[in-house]
Coordinates of C-alpha atoms in Angstrom, one line a residue:
M1 CA -73.4 5.3 -57.0
R2 CA -71.4 2.6 -55.3
G3 CA -73.0 -0.8 -55.7
A4 CA -75.6 0.5 -58.1
R5 CA -77.6 -2.1 -59.9
S6 CA -80.6 -2.3 -62.1
L7 CA -84.0 -3.2 -60.7
A8 CA -84.4 -5.6 -63.5
T9 CA -81.8 -7.8 -61.9
C10 CA -83.5 -7.9 -58.5
W11 CA -87.2 -7.9 -59.4
P12 CA -88.8 -10.5 -57.1
V13 CA -91.8 -12.6 -57.8
A14 CA -93.9 -10.3 -55.6
E15 CA -93.1 -7.4 -57.9
K16 CA -94.3 -9.3 -60.9
L17 CA -97.5 -10.1 -59.1
W18 CA -97.9 -6.5 -58.2
W19 CA -97.3 -5.4 -61.7
E20 CA -99.9 -7.7 -63.0
A21 CA -102.4 -6.5 -60.4
A22 CA -101.7 -2.9 -61.3
M23 CA -102.5 -3.7 -65.0
E24 CA -105.7 -5.3 -63.9
E25 CA -106.7 -2.2 -62.0
T26 CA -106.4 -0.1 -65.1
G27 CA -108.0 -2.6 -67.4
L28 CA -104.8 -3.1 -69.4
T29 CA -102.9 -6.3 -70.0
G30 CA -99.4 -4.9 -70.7
S31 CA -97.2 -1.9 -70.8
P32 CA -93.8 -1.0 -72.3
L33 CA -93.1 1.1 -69.3
F34 CA -91.4 -1.7 -67.4
A35 CA -88.5 -1.7 -69.8
K36 CA -87.9 2.0 -69.1
T37 CA -88.3 1.6 -65.4
A38 CA -86.0 -1.3 -65.1
S39 CA -83.0 0.9 -65.7
F40 CA -83.6 3.0 -62.5
Q41 CA -80.4 2.7 -60.4
V42 CA -80.4 2.3 -56.6
G43 CA -77.5 1.9 -54.1
E44 CA -76.6 -1.1 -52.1
H45 CA -77.6 0.7 -48.9
A46 CA -81.2 0.8 -50.0
A47 CA -83.0 -1.4 -47.6
C48 CA -86.5 -2.6 -48.5
L49 CA -85.6 -2.3 -52.2
S50 CA -88.7 -4.0 -53.4
T51 CA -91.0 -1.6 -51.6
M52 CA -89.1 1.4 -53.2
S53 CA -89.3 -0.1 -56.6
R54 CA -93.0 -0.9 -56.2
A55 CA -93.8 2.6 -55.0
R56 CA -92.0 4.4 -57.9
C57 CA -93.1 2.0 -60.6
H58 CA -96.7 2.1 -59.4
A59 CA -96.8 5.9 -59.7
L60 CA -95.0 5.9 -63.0
F61 CA -97.2 3.1 -64.3
L62 CA -100.4 4.9 -63.4
A63 CA -99.0 8.1 -64.9
A64 CA -98.2 6.4 -68.2
V65 CA -101.1 4.2 -68.8
S66 CA -104.0 5.8 -67.0
P67 CA -107.1 6.0 -69.2
R68 CA -107.9 9.5 -68.0
G69 CA -105.8 11.1 -70.7
A70 CA -103.0 10.5 -73.1
T71 CA -100.9 13.3 -71.7
T72 CA -100.8 12.2 -68.1
G73 CA -97.4 10.3 -68.4
V74 CA -95.4 13.5 -68.9
A75 CA -97.5 15.6 -66.6
A76 CA -97.3 13.2 -63.7
R77 CA -93.5 13.0 -64.0
R78 CA -93.4 16.8 -63.7
G79 CA -95.9 17.0 -60.8
L80 CA -97.5 14.8 -58.2
S81 CA -100.9 15.0 -59.7
A82 CA -101.5 16.5 -63.1
W83 CA -104.4 14.6 -64.7
P84 CA -106.8 16.7 -66.7
V85 CA -109.7 18.0 -64.8
L86 CA -113.2 16.8 -65.8
Q87 CA -115.9 19.5 -65.2
E88 CA -118.6 18.0 -63.1
P89 CA -121.7 19.6 -61.5
G90 CA -121.2 20.8 -57.9
M91 CA -117.5 21.0 -58.2
E92 CA -117.1 24.8 -58.1
Y93 CA -114.8 24.8 -55.1
Q94 CA -112.6 22.1 -56.5
D95 CA -112.5 24.0 -59.8
A96 CA -111.3 27.1 -58.0
V97 CA -108.6 25.2 -56.1
R98 CA -107.4 23.4 -59.3
T99 CA -107.1 26.8 -61.0
L100 CA -105.3 28.1 -58.0
N101 CA -102.9 25.2 -58.2
T102 CA -101.9 26.3 -61.7
L103 CA -100.2 29.2 -60.0
Q104 CA -97.8 26.8 -58.2
T105 CA -94.3 27.1 -59.6
N106 CA -93.4 24.1 -61.8
A107 CA -90.5 22.1 -60.2
N108 CA -88.1 22.6 -63.0
Y109 CA -88.8 26.4 -63.3
L110 CA -88.5 26.7 -59.5
E111 CA -84.9 25.3 -59.7
M112 CA -84.1 27.9 -62.4
V113 CA -85.5 30.7 -60.3
K114 CA -83.4 29.7 -57.3
R115 CA -80.3 29.8 -59.5
E116 CA -81.2 33.1 -61.1
R117 CA -82.9 34.8 -58.2
G118 CA -83.3 38.6 -58.8
D119 CA -83.4 41.5 -56.4
P120 CA -85.8 40.5 -53.5
Q121 CA -86.8 44.1 -53.0
T122 CA -88.1 44.1 -56.6
Q123 CA -90.2 41.1 -55.8
L124 CA -91.8 43.1 -52.9
E125 CA -92.5 46.0 -55.2
A126 CA -94.2 43.5 -57.6
M127 CA -96.5 42.4 -54.8
K128 CA -97.6 46.0 -54.3
L129 CA -98.4 46.2 -58.1
Y130 CA -100.5 43.0 -57.8
L131 CA -102.3 44.6 -54.8
A132 CA -103.1 47.7 -56.9
R133 CA -104.3 45.6 -59.8
S134 CA -106.6 43.8 -57.5
G135 CA -108.2 47.1 -56.6
L136 CA -106.5 47.9 -53.3
Q137 CA -103.7 50.2 -52.1
V138 CA -101.3 49.5 -49.3
E139 CA -103.1 52.2 -47.3
D140 CA -106.3 50.1 -47.4
L141 CA -104.6 47.4 -45.3
D142 CA -104.3 49.8 -42.4
Q143 CA -108.0 49.3 -41.8
L144 CA -107.3 45.6 -40.8
N145 CA -105.5 46.5 -37.5
I146 CA -102.9 43.8 -38.3
I147 CA -100.8 41.8 -35.9
H148 CA -97.8 40.6 -38.0
I149 CA -95.9 37.6 -36.7
T150 CA -92.8 35.8 -37.9
G151 CA -90.2 33.4 -36.5
T152 CA -88.8 30.0 -37.2
K153 CA -90.5 27.9 -34.5
G154 CA -94.0 28.3 -33.2
K155 CA -95.2 31.3 -35.2
G156 CA -98.4 29.4 -36.2
S157 CA -99.1 28.4 -32.7
T158 CA -98.4 32.0 -31.5
C159 CA -100.8 33.3 -34.1
A160 CA -103.4 30.8 -33.0
F161 CA -103.0 31.8 -29.3
T162 CA -103.2 35.5 -30.2
E163 CA -106.3 35.2 -32.4
R164 CA -108.1 33.1 -29.8
I165 CA -107.3 35.5 -26.9
L166 CA -108.7 38.5 -28.9
R167 CA -111.7 36.5 -30.0
S168 CA -112.5 35.9 -26.4
Y169 CA -113.0 39.7 -26.1
G170 CA -115.9 39.4 -28.6
L171 CA -113.8 40.8 -31.5
K172 CA -114.3 39.6 -35.0
T173 CA -111.0 38.1 -36.1
G174 CA -109.3 37.3 -39.4
F175 CA -106.4 34.9 -39.4
F176 CA -104.1 34.2 -42.4
S177 CA -101.6 31.3 -42.0
S178 CA -99.7 28.7 -44.0
P179 CA -99.5 26.0 -45.0
H180 CA -102.9 24.3 -44.9
L181 CA -103.2 20.7 -43.6
V182 CA -106.2 19.4 -45.5
Q183 CA -108.0 22.1 -47.4
V184 CA -106.5 25.4 -48.7
R185 CA -109.4 27.4 -47.2
E186 CA -107.9 26.7 -43.8
R187 CA -105.3 29.4 -44.6
I188 CA -108.0 32.2 -44.4
R189 CA -110.1 32.1 -41.2
I190 CA -112.9 34.2 -39.8
N191 CA -113.4 33.9 -36.1
G192 CA -111.1 30.9 -36.0
Q193 CA -113.0 28.9 -38.7
P194 CA -111.8 28.4 -42.2
I195 CA -113.9 30.4 -44.7
S196 CA -116.6 28.3 -46.3
S197 CA -116.2 26.7 -49.7
E198 CA -118.8 29.1 -51.1
L199 CA -117.0 32.1 -49.7
F200 CA -113.6 30.9 -50.9
T201 CA -115.0 30.2 -54.4
K202 CA -116.7 33.6 -54.6
H203 CA -113.6 35.6 -53.5
F204 CA -111.2 33.4 -55.6
W205 CA -113.0 34.0 -58.9
S206 CA -113.6 37.7 -58.1
L207 CA -109.8 38.2 -57.6
Y208 CA -108.8 35.9 -60.4
H209 CA -110.9 37.7 -63.0
R210 CA -109.9 41.1 -61.7
L211 CA -106.2 40.2 -62.2
E212 CA -106.9 38.8 -65.6
E213 CA -108.7 42.0 -66.7
T214 CA -105.8 44.2 -65.5
K215 CA -102.8 42.2 -66.8
D216 CA -100.2 44.0 -68.9
D217 CA -99.9 42.5 -72.3
S218 CA -96.2 43.5 -72.3
S219 CA -95.6 41.4 -69.3
C220 CA -95.1 37.7 -69.5
V221 CA -96.5 37.2 -65.9
S222 CA -100.2 38.1 -65.6
M223 CA -100.9 36.3 -62.3
P224 CA -99.1 36.3 -59.0
G225 CA -97.8 33.0 -57.6
Y226 CA -99.7 30.6 -55.4
F227 CA -98.8 32.2 -52.0
R228 CA -99.0 35.8 -53.3
F229 CA -102.5 35.1 -54.7
L230 CA -103.7 33.7 -51.4
T231 CA -102.2 36.7 -49.5
L232 CA -104.0 39.1 -51.7
M233 CA -107.2 37.1 -51.4
A234 CA -106.9 37.1 -47.6
F235 CA -106.7 40.9 -47.5
H236 CA -109.8 41.1 -49.7
V237 CA -111.7 38.7 -47.6
F238 CA -110.8 40.4 -44.3
L239 CA -111.8 43.8 -45.7
Q240 CA -115.1 42.7 -47.1
E241 CA -116.0 40.7 -44.0
K242 CA -115.2 43.8 -41.9
V243 CA -113.0 42.0 -39.3
D244 CA -111.9 44.0 -36.2
L245 CA -108.4 42.7 -36.6
A246 CA -106.3 40.4 -38.7
V247 CA -103.5 38.1 -37.4
V248 CA -101.1 37.6 -40.3
E249 CA -98.4 34.9 -40.3
V250 CA -95.4 35.5 -42.4
G251 CA -94.8 32.9 -45.1
I252 CA -91.0 32.7 -45.2
G253 CA -88.5 35.1 -43.6
G254 CA -90.0 38.6 -43.2
A255 CA -88.1 41.4 -45.0
Y256 CA -89.0 40.2 -48.4
D257 CA -92.1 38.1 -47.7
C258 CA -95.1 39.2 -49.7
T259 CA -97.0 39.8 -46.5
N260 CA -94.5 42.6 -45.7
I261 CA -96.4 45.1 -47.9
I262 CA -98.2 45.8 -44.6
R263 CA -97.0 49.3 -43.8
K264 CA -98.7 50.0 -40.4
P265 CA -99.4 46.9 -38.3
V266 CA -100.6 47.6 -34.8
V267 CA -97.9 45.3 -33.3
C268 CA -95.4 42.8 -34.5
G269 CA -94.0 39.6 -32.9
I270 CA -91.0 37.3 -33.5
T271 CA -91.0 33.8 -32.1
S272 CA -88.0 31.5 -31.5
L273 CA -85.4 31.7 -34.2
G274 CA -83.6 28.7 -35.7
I275 CA -82.1 27.4 -38.9
D276 CA -84.6 26.9 -41.8
H277 CA -85.0 27.9 -45.4
T278 CA -81.3 28.5 -45.6
G279 CA -81.4 28.8 -49.4
L280 CA -83.6 31.8 -49.1
L281 CA -82.7 33.3 -45.7
G282 CA -79.1 32.5 -45.1
D283 CA -77.2 29.8 -43.3
T284 CA -76.5 31.5 -40.0
M285 CA -78.8 32.6 -37.2
E286 CA -77.6 36.2 -37.6
K287 CA -78.6 36.2 -41.3
I288 CA -82.0 34.7 -40.5
A289 CA -82.6 37.2 -37.7
W290 CA -81.9 40.0 -40.1
Q291 CA -84.6 38.7 -42.4
K292 CA -87.1 38.2 -39.6
G293 CA -86.5 41.7 -38.3
G294 CA -87.5 43.0 -41.6
I295 CA -91.1 43.2 -40.4
F296 CA -90.3 45.9 -37.9
K297 CA -91.9 49.2 -38.6
S298 CA -91.0 52.7 -37.3
G299 CA -93.0 53.5 -34.1
V300 CA -94.8 50.1 -34.1
P301 CA -94.2 48.1 -30.9
A302 CA -92.6 44.7 -31.4
F303 CA -92.0 41.8 -29.1
T304 CA -89.8 38.7 -29.1
V305 CA -88.9 35.8 -26.9
P306 CA -85.5 35.0 -25.4
Q307 CA -83.1 34.2 -28.3
P308 CA -79.3 33.4 -28.5
D309 CA -77.2 36.5 -27.9
E310 CA -76.0 36.9 -31.5
P311 CA -79.4 36.9 -33.3
L312 CA -81.0 38.9 -30.5
A313 CA -78.3 41.6 -31.1
V314 CA -79.3 41.6 -34.8
L315 CA -82.9 42.1 -33.9
R316 CA -82.1 44.9 -31.5
D317 CA -80.0 46.7 -34.1
R318 CA -82.7 46.3 -36.8
A319 CA -85.2 47.8 -34.4
Q320 CA -83.0 50.7 -33.4
Q321 CA -82.2 51.6 -37.0
I322 CA -85.8 52.4 -37.7
S323 CA -86.9 53.5 -34.2
C324 CA -89.0 50.4 -33.6
P325 CA -89.7 49.8 -29.8
L326 CA -88.7 46.2 -29.3
Y327 CA -89.4 44.4 -26.1
L328 CA -88.3 41.0 -24.6
C329 CA -91.1 38.9 -23.2
P330 CA -90.8 37.7 -19.7
P331 CA -91.5 33.9 -19.2
L332 CA -95.0 32.8 -18.7
Q333 CA -94.2 31.9 -15.1
A334 CA -93.8 35.6 -14.3
L335 CA -97.3 36.2 -15.4
E336 CA -98.6 33.3 -13.4
E337 CA -97.1 34.6 -10.1
G338 CA -99.8 35.6 -7.6
G339 CA -102.6 34.0 -9.7
P340 CA -103.8 30.6 -10.9
P341 CA -101.6 28.6 -13.3
L342 CA -102.4 29.1 -16.9
T343 CA -103.9 26.2 -18.8
L344 CA -102.9 26.0 -22.5
G345 CA -105.0 24.4 -25.2
L346 CA -101.8 23.2 -27.0
E347 CA -99.6 20.5 -25.4
G348 CA -95.8 20.7 -25.0
E349 CA -93.5 22.7 -22.7
H350 CA -92.4 24.8 -25.7
Q351 CA -95.9 26.2 -26.1
R352 CA -95.4 28.3 -22.9
S353 CA -93.0 30.5 -24.8
N354 CA -95.5 31.0 -27.6
A355 CA -98.3 31.7 -25.1
A356 CA -96.1 34.3 -23.3
L357 CA -95.5 36.1 -26.6
A358 CA -99.2 35.9 -27.6
L359 CA -100.3 37.5 -24.3
Q360 CA -98.0 40.4 -24.9
L361 CA -99.2 40.9 -28.5
A362 CA -102.8 40.7 -27.5
R363 CA -102.4 43.1 -24.6
C364 CA -100.5 45.6 -26.7
W365 CA -103.2 45.4 -29.4
L366 CA -105.9 46.0 -26.8
Q367 CA -104.0 49.0 -25.4
Q368 CA -103.3 50.5 -28.8
K369 CA -107.0 50.3 -29.6
G370 CA -108.2 51.9 -26.3
Y371 CA -109.5 48.8 -24.5
Q372 CA -109.4 49.1 -20.7
D373 CA -109.5 45.4 -19.7
A374 CA -106.0 44.6 -20.8
G375 CA -104.5 43.1 -17.6
E376 CA -103.4 44.7 -14.4
L377 CA -99.7 45.5 -14.2
K378 CA -97.5 43.8 -11.7
A379 CA -94.1 45.0 -10.5
S380 CA -91.9 45.7 -13.5
R381 CA -88.7 44.0 -14.1
P382 CA -85.7 46.3 -14.8
S383 CA -83.6 45.8 -17.9
L384 CA -79.9 45.6 -17.8
P385 CA -77.8 48.2 -19.7
G386 CA -77.4 47.3 -23.3
Q387 CA -80.1 44.7 -23.2
L388 CA -83.6 44.9 -24.6
P389 CA -86.2 46.4 -22.3
M390 CA -88.5 43.8 -20.7
A391 CA -92.1 43.7 -21.7
P392 CA -94.5 44.4 -18.8
V393 CA -95.5 41.7 -16.3
F394 CA -99.2 41.7 -15.9
Q395 CA -102.1 39.6 -14.6
P396 CA -103.8 37.9 -17.5
T397 CA -107.5 38.7 -17.6
P398 CA -110.2 36.1 -17.6
H399 CA -110.7 36.6 -21.3
M400 CA -107.0 35.9 -21.8
Q401 CA -107.1 32.8 -19.7
Q402 CA -110.1 31.6 -21.6
G403 CA -108.4 32.2 -24.9
L404 CA -105.3 30.3 -24.0
R405 CA -107.3 27.4 -22.6
H406 CA -109.5 27.1 -25.7
T407 CA -106.8 27.5 -28.4
E408 CA -106.8 24.8 -31.0
W409 CA -104.1 24.3 -33.7
P410 CA -104.3 20.9 -35.5
G411 CA -101.2 19.2 -36.5
R412 CA -99.1 20.6 -33.7
T413 CA -98.5 18.4 -30.6
Q414 CA -101.9 16.8 -31.4
L415 CA -103.0 13.5 -30.0
L416 CA -105.6 11.2 -31.4
R417 CA -106.6 8.0 -29.5
R418 CA -108.2 5.3 -31.7
G419 CA -108.6 1.9 -30.0
P420 CA -105.2 0.3 -29.6
L421 CA -103.6 3.1 -31.7
T422 CA -102.5 6.5 -30.4
W423 CA -101.4 9.0 -33.0
Y424 CA -99.0 11.8 -32.1
L425 CA -99.1 14.5 -34.8
D426 CA -96.5 17.3 -34.9
G427 CA -95.3 19.1 -38.0
A428 CA -91.8 19.8 -36.6
H429 CA -89.4 20.3 -39.5
T430 CA -86.4 22.2 -37.9
T431 CA -83.9 20.9 -35.4
S432 CA -85.2 23.1 -32.7
S433 CA -88.8 22.2 -33.3
M434 CA -87.9 18.5 -33.5
Q435 CA -86.2 18.7 -30.2
A436 CA -89.4 20.2 -28.7
C437 CA -91.5 17.4 -30.5
V438 CA -89.3 14.7 -29.1
R439 CA -89.6 16.1 -25.5
W440 CA -93.4 16.2 -25.9
F441 CA -93.6 12.7 -27.4
R442 CA -91.4 11.2 -24.6
Q443 CA -93.4 13.0 -21.9
A444 CA -96.6 11.8 -23.4
L445 CA -95.3 8.2 -23.5
H446 CA -94.1 8.5 -19.9
R447 CA -97.6 9.5 -18.8
C448 CA -99.2 6.6 -20.7
Q449 CA -100.6 3.6 -18.8
R450 CA -98.6 0.5 -19.8
P451 CA -100.6 -2.5 -21.0
D452 CA -101.1 -5.2 -18.5
S453 CA -100.4 -7.8 -21.1
G454 CA -99.3 -7.8 -24.7
S455 CA -96.6 -5.8 -26.4
E456 CA -96.2 -2.1 -27.0
V457 CA -95.0 -1.0 -30.5
R458 CA -93.6 2.4 -31.5
V459 CA -93.8 3.5 -35.1
L460 CA -92.3 6.6 -36.7
L461 CA -93.9 8.0 -39.9
F462 CA -91.6 10.6 -41.3
N463 CA -90.9 12.8 -44.3
S464 CA -88.9 15.9 -44.8
T465 CA -88.8 18.3 -47.8
G466 CA -86.9 21.2 -49.2
D467 CA -83.3 21.9 -48.1
R468 CA -83.8 20.6 -44.6
D469 CA -81.2 18.4 -43.0
S470 CA -83.2 15.1 -42.6
A471 CA -80.2 13.3 -41.2
A472 CA -80.1 15.8 -38.3
L473 CA -83.8 15.5 -37.7
L474 CA -83.7 11.7 -37.7
K475 CA -80.8 11.7 -35.3
L476 CA -82.9 13.6 -32.8
L477 CA -85.7 11.0 -33.2
Q478 CA -83.5 7.9 -32.7
P479 CA -83.5 7.8 -28.9
C480 CA -87.3 7.4 -29.0
Q481 CA -86.6 3.7 -29.6
F482 CA -89.0 3.1 -32.5
D483 CA -89.6 -0.4 -33.6
Y484 CA -90.4 0.6 -37.2
A485 CA -89.5 3.7 -39.2
I486 CA -91.9 4.4 -42.2
F487 CA -91.1 6.8 -45.0
C488 CA -93.5 8.1 -47.6
P489 CA -94.1 11.2 -49.7
N490 CA -96.5 13.9 -48.7
L491 CA -99.1 12.3 -51.0
A492 CA -102.3 11.2 -49.4
E493 CA -103.2 8.7 -52.1
M494 CA -101.6 7.6 -55.4
A495 CA -104.3 9.5 -57.3
S496 CA -105.3 12.8 -55.7
T497 CA -107.5 14.1 -58.5
D498 CA -110.6 14.0 -56.4
N499 CA -109.0 16.5 -53.9
A500 CA -107.2 19.4 -55.5
D501 CA -106.2 20.7 -52.1
Q502 CA -103.5 18.0 -51.9
Q503 CA -102.0 18.7 -55.3
N504 CA -98.4 19.9 -55.5
F505 CA -96.5 20.8 -58.7
T506 CA -93.4 22.2 -57.1
V507 CA -91.6 18.8 -56.9
T508 CA -91.5 15.9 -59.2
L509 CA -92.5 12.3 -58.4
D510 CA -88.9 11.1 -58.8
Q511 CA -87.7 13.7 -56.4
V512 CA -90.0 12.8 -53.5
L513 CA -89.5 9.1 -53.8
L514 CA -85.7 9.4 -54.0
R515 CA -85.9 11.7 -51.0
C516 CA -87.7 8.9 -49.1
L517 CA -84.9 6.6 -50.0
T518 CA -82.4 9.0 -48.7
H519 CA -84.3 9.2 -45.4
Q520 CA -84.2 5.4 -45.1
Q521 CA -80.5 5.4 -45.8
H522 CA -79.9 8.0 -43.1
W523 CA -81.9 5.9 -40.6
S524 CA -80.0 2.8 -41.4
R525 CA -76.7 4.5 -40.9
L526 CA -77.8 5.9 -37.5
H527 CA -78.7 2.4 -36.3
E528 CA -75.2 1.3 -37.3
E529 CA -73.9 3.9 -34.9
Q530 CA -76.0 2.9 -31.9
A531 CA -72.9 2.9 -29.7
S532 CA -73.0 6.7 -29.6
P533 CA -74.4 8.2 -26.4
D534 CA -78.0 9.3 -26.1
P535 CA -78.1 13.1 -26.5
W536 CA -81.4 13.2 -24.5
S537 CA -80.1 11.5 -21.3
T538 CA -78.1 13.1 -18.5
P539 CA -74.7 11.8 -17.5
S540 CA -75.9 10.7 -14.1
R541 CA -79.3 10.2 -12.6
E542 CA -81.1 8.4 -9.8
Q543 CA -83.4 5.7 -10.9
G544 CA -87.0 7.0 -11.1
G545 CA -85.8 10.6 -10.6
P546 CA -87.3 13.5 -12.6
A547 CA -84.0 14.3 -14.4
S548 CA -84.1 13.5 -18.1
L549 CA -87.3 12.5 -19.9
L550 CA -86.7 8.8 -19.4
L551 CA -89.2 6.4 -20.8
A552 CA -90.4 3.3 -19.1
P553 CA -88.1 0.4 -20.0
H554 CA -88.4 -0.4 -23.7
P555 CA -85.5 -2.8 -24.5
P556 CA -84.4 -2.7 -28.2
H557 CA -85.9 -5.4 -30.3
T558 CA -84.1 -7.4 -33.0
H559 CA -86.2 -5.5 -35.6
S560 CA -85.6 -2.1 -34.0
A561 CA -83.8 -0.8 -37.2
S562 CA -86.6 -2.0 -39.5
S563 CA -87.8 0.5 -42.0
L564 CA -90.1 0.6 -45.0
I565 CA -90.9 3.0 -47.8
F566 CA -94.5 3.3 -49.1
S567 CA -95.6 5.1 -52.2
C568 CA -98.3 7.2 -50.4
I569 CA -99.6 8.0 -47.0
S570 CA -102.7 5.8 -47.4
H571 CA -100.6 2.7 -48.0
A572 CA -98.4 3.6 -45.0
L573 CA -101.5 3.9 -42.8
Q574 CA -103.0 0.7 -44.1
W575 CA -99.8 -1.1 -43.0
I576 CA -99.5 0.6 -39.7
T577 CA -103.2 0.2 -38.6
Q578 CA -103.8 -3.3 -39.9
G579 CA -107.5 -2.5 -39.9
R580 CA -107.4 -1.7 -36.1
D581 CA -108.2 2.0 -36.4
P582 CA -112.0 2.3 -36.0
V583 CA -112.2 5.4 -38.3
F584 CA -109.6 4.7 -40.9
Q585 CA -111.1 1.7 -42.8
P586 CA -109.9 1.9 -46.4
P587 CA -110.6 -0.7 -49.1
S588 CA -108.6 -3.8 -49.2
P589 CA -104.9 -2.9 -49.6
P590 CA -103.0 -3.8 -52.8
R591 CA -102.0 -7.5 -52.9
A592 CA -98.3 -6.6 -52.8
L593 CA -98.4 -4.3 -49.8
L594 CA -97.0 -7.1 -47.5
A595 CA -94.7 -8.6 -50.1
H596 CA -91.5 -7.4 -48.4
P597 CA -90.3 -9.6 -45.5
V598 CA -90.2 -6.7 -43.1
A599 CA -93.7 -5.6 -44.0
D600 CA -95.0 -9.2 -43.6
S601 CA -93.4 -9.9 -40.2
G602 CA -94.2 -6.4 -39.0
A603 CA -97.9 -6.8 -39.9
M604 CA -98.1 -9.7 -37.5
V605 CA -96.4 -7.7 -34.7
L606 CA -98.8 -4.8 -35.2
Q607 CA -101.9 -7.1 -35.3
E608 CA -100.9 -8.6 -32.0
A609 CA -99.7 -5.5 -30.2
A610 CA -101.7 -4.3 -27.1
T611 CA -100.8 -0.7 -27.9
V612 CA -99.3 1.0 -30.9
H613 CA -97.8 4.5 -30.6
V614 CA -97.4 6.3 -33.9
L615 CA -95.4 9.6 -34.2
V616 CA -96.0 11.5 -37.4
T617 CA -93.5 14.3 -37.9
G618 CA -91.0 16.0 -40.2
S619 CA -93.4 17.9 -42.3
L620 CA -96.7 19.7 -41.9
H621 CA -97.8 18.5 -45.3
L622 CA -97.3 14.9 -44.1
V623 CA -99.3 15.6 -41.0
G624 CA -102.0 17.2 -43.1
G625 CA -102.2 14.1 -45.4
V626 CA -102.5 11.8 -42.4
L627 CA -105.2 14.0 -40.8
K628 CA -107.2 14.0 -44.1
L629 CA -107.3 10.2 -43.9
L630 CA -107.8 9.8 -40.2
D631 CA -110.5 12.4 -39.9
P632 CA -112.6 12.6 -43.1
S633 CA -114.8 15.4 -41.6
L634 CA -111.8 17.8 -42.2
S635 CA -112.4 17.3 -46.0
Q636 CA -116.1 18.3 -45.8

């Protein structure tokens, strides 16, 4: 790496003070780890070097010298939280989650699997065998009256709209989604609510023991992986709880996703397509569309929203090959004509497309199951030759209107107002979803009342994981004119042993911290290219006109390119809030939290600001960690 240098040569006095404080926290007076850590190489472009070194060394230090166990050094380097679990009374749910976490794929093994990936169809057959070992056959899933939904952008929101609409009819609903934000039991919901800790624990151990008892001694794999296990568990929960229907969100892709053992859903839906999970699904929209269309079933109605021509043609061909009736959803505006405007419980213009698809899915389900109150048809719209037939235009019923209005889906276009701070939470992690997030954020800022006196500060809290193009995501965020950009791993706190829901073994500590450094370097380079045009502005406009989502004047500051890296979400929030959030009131921050000049000067700016707008985006896991700290009730 050009300009690489050893941390040992640039270790400031503040770092020495931090190191001594860390040793005091653990009750130790010295450690040989510093000598090993000092050889870690960083590039000359790494701004906020001391913050990066402090983050990494703190994590490595705690892993190596923690008194919780002699083996934690190696374990923590292989996973984010791998301390031994102490059995304590009343921890049955946490014990179940910790055992579930052992089914996460080790980071090193995951890389090997990616290089040596076998036939995906074989993986789907393996899921059917797991289902049989759990005591079910694929035919049993027909009883669940499933609505199967995939897509790149908005599939979770579409599921939430669909579930809430049908619940408004008095139906008992099941809802399986991923990922979770705070607690893993959020993934399995009954009537919109996460199953209780007691119910989760009961079903977890029942399934776990059944799979243990039926394992094949000749096989080296006795347990399904993390997501497969939860999928199996959701099916068991929904069957035993006797739900009227289950809304099932695909994990990744569709064709070879483990949810695709469903053989006879009532209806299927595909939301907006985009580029994501390219290592698994392919690097073009057409390849991704082929994967998503894999959930189509012969004779089962399917609906999609407007897509680019090429991927839409792939979906059409996939449907025709197996005689699946596929329909294109008309815009929500068409359903509103002649009636009152529809109010959505989720903010953002992009949610209208999700709501339009949800209405078609819910109406189709109701019709298939013989319900009469499914919306009166309006004049149909003819389809052009060679194009997909249009889904019916109908008048949404009062139940449908109520469902849309009362839909909740945390972590997606979510606002939290706390004193002088306003939190904007959106787990956008693709370029298309980030574009929608930026539109929503800028519209929300445009509606905000400006402070009569005092400054307004904008802060970005960002992380991105996997094979996603973080440089492209950050470029879309740049026109928001943030005063500070903060980067941290999706780790709520440095030690997450008290909350197994936040554990992640699929990446190493080194990987996530180096990833944050990469984000920071991308951000710095973008600010060096500020002369480039704003992709969100129009070439010409009248002052004060509606064209373009212009913000109120917010001239760039001399510190507009300032960025920091923190070792965990908690430390990042401590710096951002400066004790001014009335709910988030953590213990005193580490003494070195303000050691870096940017952190020190920024703290004073944040303390004196009249309003602070914080956009948290780039990863649903990051949003979940922030929500866990901002709303402790979500962990109860």
